[in-house]
PDB file of C-alpha atoms in Angstrom:
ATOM      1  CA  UNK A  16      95.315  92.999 121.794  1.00  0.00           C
ATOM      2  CA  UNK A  17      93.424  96.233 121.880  1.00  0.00           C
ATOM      3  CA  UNK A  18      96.360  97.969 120.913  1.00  0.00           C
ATOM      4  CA  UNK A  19      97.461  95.791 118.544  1.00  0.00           C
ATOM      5  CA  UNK A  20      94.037  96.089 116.387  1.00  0.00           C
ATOM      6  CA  UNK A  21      93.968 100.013 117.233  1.00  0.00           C
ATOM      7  CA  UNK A  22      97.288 100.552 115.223  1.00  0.00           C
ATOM      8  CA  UNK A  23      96.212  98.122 112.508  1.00  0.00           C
ATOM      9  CA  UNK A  24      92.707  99.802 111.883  1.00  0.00           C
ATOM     10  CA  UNK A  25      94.492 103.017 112.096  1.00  0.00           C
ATOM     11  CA  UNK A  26      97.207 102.228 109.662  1.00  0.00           C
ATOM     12  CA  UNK A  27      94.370 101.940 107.223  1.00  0.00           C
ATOM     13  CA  UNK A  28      92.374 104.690 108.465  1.00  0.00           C
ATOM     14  CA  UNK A  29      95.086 107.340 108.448  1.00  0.00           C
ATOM     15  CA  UNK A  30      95.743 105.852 104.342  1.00  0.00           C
ATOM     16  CA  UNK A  31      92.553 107.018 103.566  1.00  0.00           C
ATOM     17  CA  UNK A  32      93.166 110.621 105.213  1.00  0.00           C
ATOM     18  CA  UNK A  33      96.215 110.652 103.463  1.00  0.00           C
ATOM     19  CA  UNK A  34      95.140 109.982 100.037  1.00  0.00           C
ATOM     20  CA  UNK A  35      92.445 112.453 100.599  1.00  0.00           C
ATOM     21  CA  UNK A  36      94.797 115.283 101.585  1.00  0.00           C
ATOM     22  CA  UNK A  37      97.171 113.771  98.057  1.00  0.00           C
ATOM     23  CA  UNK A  38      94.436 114.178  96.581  1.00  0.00           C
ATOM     24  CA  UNK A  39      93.218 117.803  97.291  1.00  0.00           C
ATOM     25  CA  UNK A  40      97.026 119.020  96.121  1.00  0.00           C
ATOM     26  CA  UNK A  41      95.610 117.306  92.241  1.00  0.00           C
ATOM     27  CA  UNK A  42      92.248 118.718  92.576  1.00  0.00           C
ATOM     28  CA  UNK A  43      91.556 121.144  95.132  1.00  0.00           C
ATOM     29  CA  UNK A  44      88.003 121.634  94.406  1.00  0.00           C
ATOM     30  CA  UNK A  45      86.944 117.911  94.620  1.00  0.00           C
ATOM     31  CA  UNK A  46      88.677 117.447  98.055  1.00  0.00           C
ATOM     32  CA  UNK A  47      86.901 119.996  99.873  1.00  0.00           C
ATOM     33  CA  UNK A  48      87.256 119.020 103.109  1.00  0.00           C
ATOM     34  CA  UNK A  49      90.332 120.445 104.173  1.00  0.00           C
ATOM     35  CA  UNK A  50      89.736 123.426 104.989  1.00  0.00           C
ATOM     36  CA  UNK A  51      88.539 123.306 108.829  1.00  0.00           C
ATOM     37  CA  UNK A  52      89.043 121.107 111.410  1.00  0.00           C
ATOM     38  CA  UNK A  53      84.735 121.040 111.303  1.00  0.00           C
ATOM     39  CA  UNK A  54      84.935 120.408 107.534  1.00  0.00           C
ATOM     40  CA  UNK A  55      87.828 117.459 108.015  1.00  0.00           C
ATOM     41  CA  UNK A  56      85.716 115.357 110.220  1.00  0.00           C
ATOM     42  CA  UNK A  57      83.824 114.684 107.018  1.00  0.00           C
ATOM     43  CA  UNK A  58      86.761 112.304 105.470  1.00  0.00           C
ATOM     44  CA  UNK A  59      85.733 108.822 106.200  1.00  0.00           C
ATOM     45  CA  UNK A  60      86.999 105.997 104.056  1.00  0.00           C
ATOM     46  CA  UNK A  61      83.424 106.535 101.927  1.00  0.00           C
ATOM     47  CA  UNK A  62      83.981 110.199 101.423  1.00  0.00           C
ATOM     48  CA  UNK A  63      87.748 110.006 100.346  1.00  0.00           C
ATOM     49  CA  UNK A  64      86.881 106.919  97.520  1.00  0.00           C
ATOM     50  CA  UNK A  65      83.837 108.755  96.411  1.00  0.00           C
ATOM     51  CA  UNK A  66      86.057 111.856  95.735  1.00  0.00           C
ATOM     52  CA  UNK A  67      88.538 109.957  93.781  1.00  0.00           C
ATOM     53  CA  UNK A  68      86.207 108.262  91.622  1.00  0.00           C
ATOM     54  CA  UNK A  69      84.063 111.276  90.857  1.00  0.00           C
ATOM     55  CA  UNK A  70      87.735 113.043  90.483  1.00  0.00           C
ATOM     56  CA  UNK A  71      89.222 110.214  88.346  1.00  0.00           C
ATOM     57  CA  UNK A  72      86.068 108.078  87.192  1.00  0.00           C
ATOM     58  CA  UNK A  73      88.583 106.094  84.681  1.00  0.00           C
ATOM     59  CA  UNK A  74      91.824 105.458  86.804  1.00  0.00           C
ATOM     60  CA  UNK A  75      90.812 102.617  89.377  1.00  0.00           C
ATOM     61  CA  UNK A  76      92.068 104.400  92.599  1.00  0.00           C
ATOM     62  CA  UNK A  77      88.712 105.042  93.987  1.00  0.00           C
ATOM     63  CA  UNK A  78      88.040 101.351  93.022  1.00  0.00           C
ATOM     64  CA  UNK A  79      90.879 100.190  95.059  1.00  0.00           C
ATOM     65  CA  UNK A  80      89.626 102.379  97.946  1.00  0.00           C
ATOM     66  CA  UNK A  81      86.591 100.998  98.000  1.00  0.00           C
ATOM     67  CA  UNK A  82      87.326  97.400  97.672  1.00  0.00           C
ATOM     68  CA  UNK A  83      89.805  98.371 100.999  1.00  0.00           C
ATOM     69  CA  UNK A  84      86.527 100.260 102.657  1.00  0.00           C
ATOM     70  CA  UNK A  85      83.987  97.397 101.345  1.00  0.00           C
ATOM     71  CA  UNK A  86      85.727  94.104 102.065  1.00  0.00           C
ATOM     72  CA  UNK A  87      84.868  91.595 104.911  1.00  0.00           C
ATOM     73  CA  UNK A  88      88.860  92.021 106.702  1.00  0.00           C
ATOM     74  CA  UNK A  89      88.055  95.754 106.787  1.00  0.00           C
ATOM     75  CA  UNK A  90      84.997  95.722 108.508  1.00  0.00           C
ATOM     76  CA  UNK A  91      85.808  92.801 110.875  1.00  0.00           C
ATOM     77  CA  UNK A  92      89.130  94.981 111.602  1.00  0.00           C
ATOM     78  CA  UNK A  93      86.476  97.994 112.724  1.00  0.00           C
ATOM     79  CA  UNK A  94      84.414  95.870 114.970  1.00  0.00           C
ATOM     80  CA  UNK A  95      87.108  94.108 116.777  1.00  0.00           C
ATOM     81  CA  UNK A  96      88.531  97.848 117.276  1.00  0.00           C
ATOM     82  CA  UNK A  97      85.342  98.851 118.317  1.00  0.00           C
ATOM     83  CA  UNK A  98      84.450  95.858 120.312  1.00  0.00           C
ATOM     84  CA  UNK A  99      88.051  96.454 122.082  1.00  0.00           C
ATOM     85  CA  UNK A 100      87.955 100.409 122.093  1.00  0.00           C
ATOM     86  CA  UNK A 101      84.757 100.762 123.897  1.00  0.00           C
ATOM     87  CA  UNK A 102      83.941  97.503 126.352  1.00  0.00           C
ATOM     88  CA  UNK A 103      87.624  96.551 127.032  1.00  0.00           C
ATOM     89  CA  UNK A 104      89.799 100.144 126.858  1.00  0.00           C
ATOM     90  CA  UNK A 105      92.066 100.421 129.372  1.00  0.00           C
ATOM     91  CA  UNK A 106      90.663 103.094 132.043  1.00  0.00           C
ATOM     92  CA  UNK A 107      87.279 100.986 131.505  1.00  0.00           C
ATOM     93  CA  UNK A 108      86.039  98.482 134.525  1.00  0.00           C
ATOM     94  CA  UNK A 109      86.091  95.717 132.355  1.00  0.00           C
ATOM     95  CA  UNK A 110      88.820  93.755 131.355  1.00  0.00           C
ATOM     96  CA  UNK A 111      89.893  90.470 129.499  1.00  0.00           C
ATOM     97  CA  UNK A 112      91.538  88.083 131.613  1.00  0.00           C
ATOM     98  CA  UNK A 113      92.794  84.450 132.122  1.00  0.00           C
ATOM     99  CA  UNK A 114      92.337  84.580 135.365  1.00  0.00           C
ATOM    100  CA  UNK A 115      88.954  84.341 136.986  1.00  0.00           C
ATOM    101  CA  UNK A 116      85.855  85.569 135.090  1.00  0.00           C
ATOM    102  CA  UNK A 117      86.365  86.394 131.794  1.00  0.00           C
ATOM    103  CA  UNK A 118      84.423  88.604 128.743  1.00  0.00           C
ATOM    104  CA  UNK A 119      81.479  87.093 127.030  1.00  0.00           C
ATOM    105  CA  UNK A 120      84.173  87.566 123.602  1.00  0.00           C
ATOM    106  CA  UNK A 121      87.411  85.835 125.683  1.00  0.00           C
ATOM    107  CA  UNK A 122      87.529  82.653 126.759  1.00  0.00           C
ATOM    108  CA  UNK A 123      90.199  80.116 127.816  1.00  0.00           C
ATOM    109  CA  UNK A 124      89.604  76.781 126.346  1.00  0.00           C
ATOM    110  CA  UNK A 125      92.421  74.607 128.179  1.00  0.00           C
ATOM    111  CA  UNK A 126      96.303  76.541 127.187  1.00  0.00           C
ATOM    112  CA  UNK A 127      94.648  78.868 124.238  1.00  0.00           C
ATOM    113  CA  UNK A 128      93.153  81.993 124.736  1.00  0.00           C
ATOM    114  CA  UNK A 129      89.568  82.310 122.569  1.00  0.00           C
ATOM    115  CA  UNK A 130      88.366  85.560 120.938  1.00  0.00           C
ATOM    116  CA  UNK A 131      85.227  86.462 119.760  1.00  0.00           C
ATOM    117  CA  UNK A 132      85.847  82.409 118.623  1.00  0.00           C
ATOM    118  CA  UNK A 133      89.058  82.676 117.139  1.00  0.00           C
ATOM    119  CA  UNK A 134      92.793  81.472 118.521  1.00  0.00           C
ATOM    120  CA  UNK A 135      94.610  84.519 119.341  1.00  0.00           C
ATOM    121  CA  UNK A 136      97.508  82.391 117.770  1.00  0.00           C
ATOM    122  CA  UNK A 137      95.765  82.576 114.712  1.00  0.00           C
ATOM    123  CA  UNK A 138      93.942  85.545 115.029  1.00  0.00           C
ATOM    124  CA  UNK A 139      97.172  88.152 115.453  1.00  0.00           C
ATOM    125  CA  UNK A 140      98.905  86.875 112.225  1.00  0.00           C
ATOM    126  CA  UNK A 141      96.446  86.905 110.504  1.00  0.00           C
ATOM    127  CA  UNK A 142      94.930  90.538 111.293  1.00  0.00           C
ATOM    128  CA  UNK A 143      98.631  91.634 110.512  1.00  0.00           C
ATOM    129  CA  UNK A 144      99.066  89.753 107.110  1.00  0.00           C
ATOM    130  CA  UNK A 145      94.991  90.927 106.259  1.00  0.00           C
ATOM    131  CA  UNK A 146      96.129  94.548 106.587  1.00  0.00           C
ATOM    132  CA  UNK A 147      99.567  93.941 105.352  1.00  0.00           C
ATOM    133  CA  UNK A 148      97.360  92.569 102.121  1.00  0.00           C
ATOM    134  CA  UNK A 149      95.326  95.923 101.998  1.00  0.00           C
ATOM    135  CA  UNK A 150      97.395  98.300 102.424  1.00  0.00           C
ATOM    136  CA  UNK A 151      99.334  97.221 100.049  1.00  0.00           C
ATOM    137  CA  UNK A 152      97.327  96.752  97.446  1.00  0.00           C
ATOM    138  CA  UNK A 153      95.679 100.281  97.907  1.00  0.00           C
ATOM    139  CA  UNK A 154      99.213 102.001  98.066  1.00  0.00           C
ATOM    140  CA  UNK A 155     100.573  99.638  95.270  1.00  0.00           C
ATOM    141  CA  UNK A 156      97.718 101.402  93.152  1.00  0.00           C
ATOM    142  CA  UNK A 157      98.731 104.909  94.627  1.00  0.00           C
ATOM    143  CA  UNK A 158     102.040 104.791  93.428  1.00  0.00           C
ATOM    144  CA  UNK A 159     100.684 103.927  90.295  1.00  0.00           C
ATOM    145  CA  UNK A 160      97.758 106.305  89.988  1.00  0.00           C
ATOM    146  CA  UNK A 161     100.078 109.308  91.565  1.00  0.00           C
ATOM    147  CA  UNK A 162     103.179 108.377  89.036  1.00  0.00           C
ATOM    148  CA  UNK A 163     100.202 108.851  86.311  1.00  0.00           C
ATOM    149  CA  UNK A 164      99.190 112.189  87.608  1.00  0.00           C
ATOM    150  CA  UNK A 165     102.724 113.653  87.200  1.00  0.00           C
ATOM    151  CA  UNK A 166     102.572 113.172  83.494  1.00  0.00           C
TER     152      UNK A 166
END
């Protein structure tokens, strides 16, 4: 599990970088963060859709980013990461079993495993089909915004 929501928040997470780098080849001086390693720290998900729609007010990319950064799958995405990342990393004492005491967030309720309230049967397909949804909406709309750009 914790890997499994690592690599889907980061999927998203390294989109955003992406687009922000894509971005700084259009329009250097609105993308200034890439000049430093310092400096890069500064693109978040806010920073890159702010640049895009102070860079292209009128085109609806930095709409789709942040509709990607605002919505509730996002976010919940992040705090199950987090959630996982810092109480339940491997290397960490803790650790979510079936066998004898479990996590406040992990429970077994007869054959199912519980997290933070939700079926893991139902929870993994649908964290994969809720970023599958994202990211393709937000690179559906960068294909269209960077086919655009080139004329």
């Amino acid at each position: 599990m914790f890997e499994f929501a690592v690599s889907l928040h980061s999927a998203i997470e390294s989109s955003f970088y992406g687009l922000y780098f894509a971005g700084a080849q259009l329009r250097p001086v609105g993308f200034p963060h890439v000049v430093d390693d310092d400096s890069r720290r500064k693109i978040t998900p806010k920073a890159v859709a702010a640049a895009y729609k102070k860079q292209w007010p009128d085109c609806g990319m930095g709409a789709e980013l942040a509709t990607v950064k605002d919505s509730t799958f996002y976010d919940k995405l992040a705090r199950t990461r987090n959630v996982l990342a810092h109480r339940i990393a491997p290397g960490f004492e803790h650790r979510v079993t079936l066998i004898g005491d479990a996590l406040e967030s992990a429970e077994e309720y007869g054959d199912e495993l519980v997290w933070r309230g939700e079926k893991l049967e139902t929870l993994v397909p649908d964290m994969l089909s809720g970023t599958e949804g994202l990211l393709r909406g937000l690179w559906t709309r960068a294909a269209e915004f960077f086919e655009s750009a080139r004329t």
